[in-house]
Amino acid sequence: MFRTVALAGAFSLALATGALAVTGEFNNMCAEGLALHKEIKTDCSVNTVYKGKTYCFGSDQAKQDFMKDPAANLAKAEQFYSKKQG
């Protein structure tokens, strides 16, 4: 009985941990950072969905700043990111 409960608990923990992992656009770089021409890698724990895509941020403040004008900031981020990838 103990083994079944332990296995069930471990399985539940694995599912919960997996559910927290988020993958965002720009290879999980901070979208606001990219808009400001900075490369800031994140774990995507701070994120938002905009027009069906997930964007990651290095902090809550970066997310708030980005969301003040998401269309313009996204255009800046996309432009900077595409230059860095090319």
PDB file of N, CA and C in Angstrom, residues 15-65:
ATOM      1  N   LEU A  15       3.902  15.513 -12.829  1.00  0.00           N
ATOM      2  CA  LEU A  15       2.917  16.194 -13.671  1.00  0.00           C
ATOM      3  C   LEU A  15       2.836  17.677 -13.336  1.00  0.00           C
ATOM      4  N   ALA A  16       2.838  18.000 -12.062  1.00  0.00           N
ATOM      5  CA  ALA A  16       2.755  19.399 -11.644  1.00  0.00           C
ATOM      6  C   ALA A  16       3.985  20.170 -12.098  1.00  0.00           C
ATOM      7  N   THR A  17       5.156  19.575 -11.970  1.00  0.00           N
ATOM      8  CA  THR A  17       6.393  20.227 -12.387  1.00  0.00           C
ATOM      9  C   THR A  17       6.395  20.439 -13.889  1.00  0.00           C
ATOM     10  N   GLY A  18       5.959  19.442 -14.633  1.00  0.00           N
ATOM     11  CA  GLY A  18       5.898  19.559 -16.083  1.00  0.00           C
ATOM     12  C   GLY A  18       4.921  20.625 -16.520  1.00  0.00           C
ATOM     13  N   ALA A  19       3.837  20.779 -15.795  1.00  0.00           N
ATOM     14  CA  ALA A  19       2.831  21.771 -16.164  1.00  0.00           C
ATOM     15  C   ALA A  19       3.357  23.187 -15.981  1.00  0.00           C
ATOM     16  N   LEU A  20       4.335  23.369 -15.106  1.00  0.00           N
ATOM     17  CA  LEU A  20       4.880  24.701 -14.847  1.00  0.00           C
ATOM     18  C   LEU A  20       5.884  25.141 -15.907  1.00  0.00           C
ATOM     19  N   ALA A  21       6.465  24.175 -16.598  1.00  0.00           N
ATOM     20  CA  ALA A  21       7.457  24.512 -17.609  1.00  0.00           C
ATOM     21  C   ALA A  21       6.759  25.147 -18.809  1.00  0.00           C
ATOM     22  N   VAL A  22       7.167  26.354 -19.134  1.00  0.00           N
ATOM     23  CA  VAL A  22       6.565  27.092 -20.233  1.00  0.00           C
ATOM     24  C   VAL A  22       7.648  27.389 -21.260  1.00  0.00           C
ATOM     25  N   THR A  23       7.312  27.246 -22.515  1.00  0.00           N
ATOM     26  CA  THR A  23       8.222  27.613 -23.580  1.00  0.00           C
ATOM     27  C   THR A  23       7.619  28.790 -24.318  1.00  0.00           C
ATOM     28  N   GLY A  24       8.400  29.837 -24.467  1.00  0.00           N
ATOM     29  CA  GLY A  24       7.892  31.036 -25.109  1.00  0.00           C
ATOM     30  C   GLY A  24       8.590  31.361 -26.414  1.00  0.00           C
ATOM     31  N   GLU A  25       8.092  32.374 -27.058  1.00  0.00           N
ATOM     32  CA  GLU A  25       8.695  32.870 -28.289  1.00  0.00           C
ATOM     33  C   GLU A  25      10.103  33.391 -27.989  1.00  0.00           C
ATOM     34  N   PHE A  26      10.862  33.601 -29.028  1.00  0.00           N
ATOM     35  CA  PHE A  26      12.220  34.156 -28.919  1.00  0.00           C
ATOM     36  C   PHE A  26      13.140  33.279 -28.065  1.00  0.00           C
ATOM     37  N   ASN A  27      12.909  31.959 -28.090  1.00  0.00           N
ATOM     38  CA  ASN A  27      13.772  31.030 -27.341  1.00  0.00           C
ATOM     39  C   ASN A  27      13.844  31.397 -25.856  1.00  0.00           C
ATOM     40  N   ASN A  28      12.693  31.790 -25.299  1.00  0.00           N
ATOM     41  CA  ASN A  28      12.544  32.154 -23.889  1.00  0.00           C
ATOM     42  C   ASN A  28      13.315  33.403 -23.468  1.00  0.00           C
ATOM     43  N   MET A  29      13.697  34.239 -24.410  1.00  0.00           N
ATOM     44  CA  MET A  29      14.324  35.504 -24.038  1.00  0.00           C
ATOM     45  C   MET A  29      13.248  36.498 -23.633  1.00  0.00           C
ATOM     46  N   CYS A  30      13.622  37.445 -22.795  1.00  0.00           N
ATOM     47  CA  CYS A  30      12.698  38.469 -22.324  1.00  0.00           C
ATOM     48  C   CYS A  30      12.259  39.342 -23.501  1.00  0.00           C
ATOM     49  N   ALA A  31      10.965  39.356 -23.775  1.00  0.00           N
ATOM     50  CA  ALA A  31      10.437  40.128 -24.899  1.00  0.00           C
ATOM     51  C   ALA A  31      10.678  41.628 -24.717  1.00  0.00           C
ATOM     52  N   GLU A  32      10.535  42.118 -23.503  1.00  0.00           N
ATOM     53  CA  GLU A  32      10.796  43.536 -23.241  1.00  0.00           C
ATOM     54  C   GLU A  32      12.275  43.839 -23.409  1.00  0.00           C
ATOM     55  N   GLY A  33      13.129  42.958 -22.953  1.00  0.00           N
ATOM     56  CA  GLY A  33      14.567  43.137 -23.141  1.00  0.00           C
ATOM     57  C   GLY A  33      14.916  43.244 -24.616  1.00  0.00           C
ATOM     58  N   LEU A  34      14.345  42.354 -25.424  1.00  0.00           N
ATOM     59  CA  LEU A  34      14.603  42.387 -26.866  1.00  0.00           C
ATOM     60  C   LEU A  34      14.119  43.695 -27.480  1.00  0.00           C
ATOM     61  N   ALA A  35      12.971  44.189 -27.016  1.00  0.00           N
ATOM     62  CA  ALA A  35      12.448  45.466 -27.512  1.00  0.00           C
ATOM     63  C   ALA A  35      13.410  46.607 -27.190  1.00  0.00           C
ATOM     64  N   LEU A  36      14.176  46.422 -26.119  1.00  0.00           N
ATOM     65  CA  LEU A  36      15.173  47.435 -25.704  1.00  0.00           C
ATOM     66  C   LEU A  36      16.573  47.087 -26.207  1.00  0.00           C
ATOM     67  N   HIS A  37      16.666  46.118 -27.128  1.00  0.00           N
ATOM     68  CA  HIS A  37      17.921  45.677 -27.730  1.00  0.00           C
ATOM     69  C   HIS A  37      18.872  45.036 -26.720  1.00  0.00           C
ATOM     70  N   LYS A  38      18.286  44.256 -25.808  1.00  0.00           N
ATOM     71  CA  LYS A  38      19.075  43.516 -24.823  1.00  0.00           C
ATOM     72  C   LYS A  38      18.662  42.051 -24.872  1.00  0.00           C
ATOM     73  N   GLU A  39      19.640  41.156 -24.775  1.00  0.00           N
ATOM     74  CA  GLU A  39      19.359  39.720 -24.746  1.00  0.00           C
ATOM     75  C   GLU A  39      19.349  39.254 -23.293  1.00  0.00           C
ATOM     76  N   ILE A  40      18.167  38.922 -22.797  1.00  0.00           N
ATOM     77  CA  ILE A  40      18.015  38.482 -21.407  1.00  0.00           C
ATOM     78  C   ILE A  40      17.317  37.130 -21.418  1.00  0.00           C
ATOM     79  N   LYS A  41      18.056  36.072 -21.121  1.00  0.00           N
ATOM     80  CA  LYS A  41      17.495  34.722 -21.070  1.00  0.00           C
ATOM     81  C   LYS A  41      16.639  34.587 -19.821  1.00  0.00           C
ATOM     82  N   THR A  42      15.485  33.918 -19.951  1.00  0.00           N
ATOM     83  CA  THR A  42      14.592  33.721 -18.807  1.00  0.00           C
ATOM     84  C   THR A  42      14.228  32.253 -18.667  1.00  0.00           C
ATOM     85  N   ASP A  43      13.629  31.901 -17.536  1.00  0.00           N
ATOM     86  CA  ASP A  43      13.067  30.560 -17.367  1.00  0.00           C
ATOM     87  C   ASP A  43      11.584  30.564 -17.744  1.00  0.00           C
ATOM     88  N   CYS A  44      11.098  31.708 -18.172  1.00  0.00           N
ATOM     89  CA  CYS A  44       9.718  31.921 -18.632  1.00  0.00           C
ATOM     90  C   CYS A  44       8.688  31.739 -17.521  1.00  0.00           C
ATOM     91  N   SER A  45       9.119  31.877 -16.270  1.00  0.00           N
ATOM     92  CA  SER A  45       8.158  31.784 -15.168  1.00  0.00           C
ATOM     93  C   SER A  45       7.266  33.020 -15.130  1.00  0.00           C
ATOM     94  N   VAL A  46       7.753  34.143 -15.648  1.00  0.00           N
ATOM     95  CA  VAL A  46       6.938  35.344 -15.820  1.00  0.00           C
ATOM     96  C   VAL A  46       6.621  35.407 -17.310  1.00  0.00           C
ATOM     97  N   ASN A  47       5.351  35.278 -17.655  1.00  0.00           N
ATOM     98  CA  ASN A  47       4.986  35.232 -19.065  1.00  0.00           C
ATOM     99  C   ASN A  47       3.577  35.762 -19.275  1.00  0.00           C
ATOM    100  N   THR A  48       3.247  35.978 -20.529  1.00  0.00           N
ATOM    101  CA  THR A  48       1.886  36.352 -20.905  1.00  0.00           C
ATOM    102  C   THR A  48       1.609  35.774 -22.277  1.00  0.00           C
ATOM    103  N   VAL A  49       0.333  35.620 -22.580  1.00  0.00           N
ATOM    104  CA  VAL A  49      -0.079  35.188 -23.911  1.00  0.00           C
ATOM    105  C   VAL A  49      -0.652  36.404 -24.615  1.00  0.00           C
ATOM    106  N   TYR A  50      -0.105  36.694 -25.783  1.00  0.00           N
ATOM    107  CA  TYR A  50      -0.549  37.815 -26.588  1.00  0.00           C
ATOM    108  C   TYR A  50      -0.774  37.307 -28.003  1.00  0.00           C
ATOM    109  N   LYS A  51      -1.978  37.468 -28.492  1.00  0.00           N
ATOM    110  CA  LYS A  51      -2.363  36.999 -29.826  1.00  0.00           C
ATOM    111  C   LYS A  51      -2.017  35.527 -30.029  1.00  0.00           C
ATOM    112  N   GLY A  52      -2.280  34.736 -28.988  1.00  0.00           N
ATOM    113  CA  GLY A  52      -2.117  33.287 -29.082  1.00  0.00           C
ATOM    114  C   GLY A  52      -0.703  32.764 -28.907  1.00  0.00           C
ATOM    115  N   LYS A  53       0.264  33.632 -28.635  1.00  0.00           N
ATOM    116  CA  LYS A  53       1.647  33.200 -28.447  1.00  0.00           C
ATOM    117  C   LYS A  53       2.114  33.595 -27.055  1.00  0.00           C
ATOM    118  N   THR A  54       2.979  32.766 -26.485  1.00  0.00           N
ATOM    119  CA  THR A  54       3.507  33.012 -25.143  1.00  0.00           C
ATOM    120  C   THR A  54       4.811  33.785 -25.231  1.00  0.00           C
ATOM    121  N   TYR A  55       4.879  34.858 -24.448  1.00  0.00           N
ATOM    122  CA  TYR A  55       6.088  35.676 -24.373  1.00  0.00           C
ATOM    123  C   TYR A  55       6.600  35.675 -22.946  1.00  0.00           C
ATOM    124  N   CYS A  56       7.907  35.567 -22.800  1.00  0.00           N
ATOM    125  CA  CYS A  56       8.560  35.471 -21.507  1.00  0.00           C
ATOM    126  C   CYS A  56       9.152  36.820 -21.103  1.00  0.00           C
ATOM    127  N   PHE A  57       9.316  36.979 -19.792  1.00  0.00           N
ATOM    128  CA  PHE A  57       9.868  38.227 -19.259  1.00  0.00           C
ATOM    129  C   PHE A  57      10.820  37.922 -18.112  1.00  0.00           C
ATOM    130  N   GLY A  58      11.781  38.781 -17.939  1.00  0.00           N
ATOM    131  CA  GLY A  58      12.746  38.633 -16.865  1.00  0.00           C
ATOM    132  C   GLY A  58      12.210  39.064 -15.515  1.00  0.00           C
ATOM    133  N   SER A  59      11.125  39.841 -15.501  1.00  0.00           N
ATOM    134  CA  SER A  59      10.534  40.303 -14.244  1.00  0.00           C
ATOM    135  C   SER A  59       9.092  40.741 -14.499  1.00  0.00           C
ATOM    136  N   ASP A  60       8.355  40.918 -13.417  1.00  0.00           N
ATOM    137  CA  ASP A  60       6.985  41.435 -13.536  1.00  0.00           C
ATOM    138  C   ASP A  60       6.994  42.847 -14.100  1.00  0.00           C
ATOM    139  N   GLN A  61       7.990  43.646 -13.728  1.00  0.00           N
ATOM    140  CA  GLN A  61       8.070  45.017 -14.237  1.00  0.00           C
ATOM    141  C   GLN A  61       8.284  45.027 -15.753  1.00  0.00           C
ATOM    142  N   ALA A  62       9.141  44.130 -16.244  1.00  0.00           N
ATOM    143  CA  ALA A  62       9.372  44.042 -17.686  1.00  0.00           C
ATOM    144  C   ALA A  62       8.078  43.672 -18.409  1.00  0.00           C
ATOM    145  N   LYS A  63       7.323  42.769 -17.832  1.00  0.00           N
ATOM    146  CA  LYS A  63       6.034  42.376 -18.413  1.00  0.00           C
ATOM    147  C   LYS A  63       5.071  43.567 -18.446  1.00  0.00           C
ATOM    148  N   GLN A  64       4.999  44.289 -17.345  1.00  0.00           N
ATOM    149  CA  GLN A  64       4.120  45.464 -17.287  1.00  0.00           C
ATOM    150  C   GLN A  64       4.519  46.509 -18.319  1.00  0.00           C
ATOM    151  N   ASP A  65       5.810  46.754 -18.443  1.00  0.00           N
ATOM    152  CA  ASP A  65       6.297  47.738 -19.408  1.00  0.00           C
ATOM    153  C   ASP A  65       5.972  47.301 -20.835  1.00  0.00           C
TER     154      ASP A  65
END
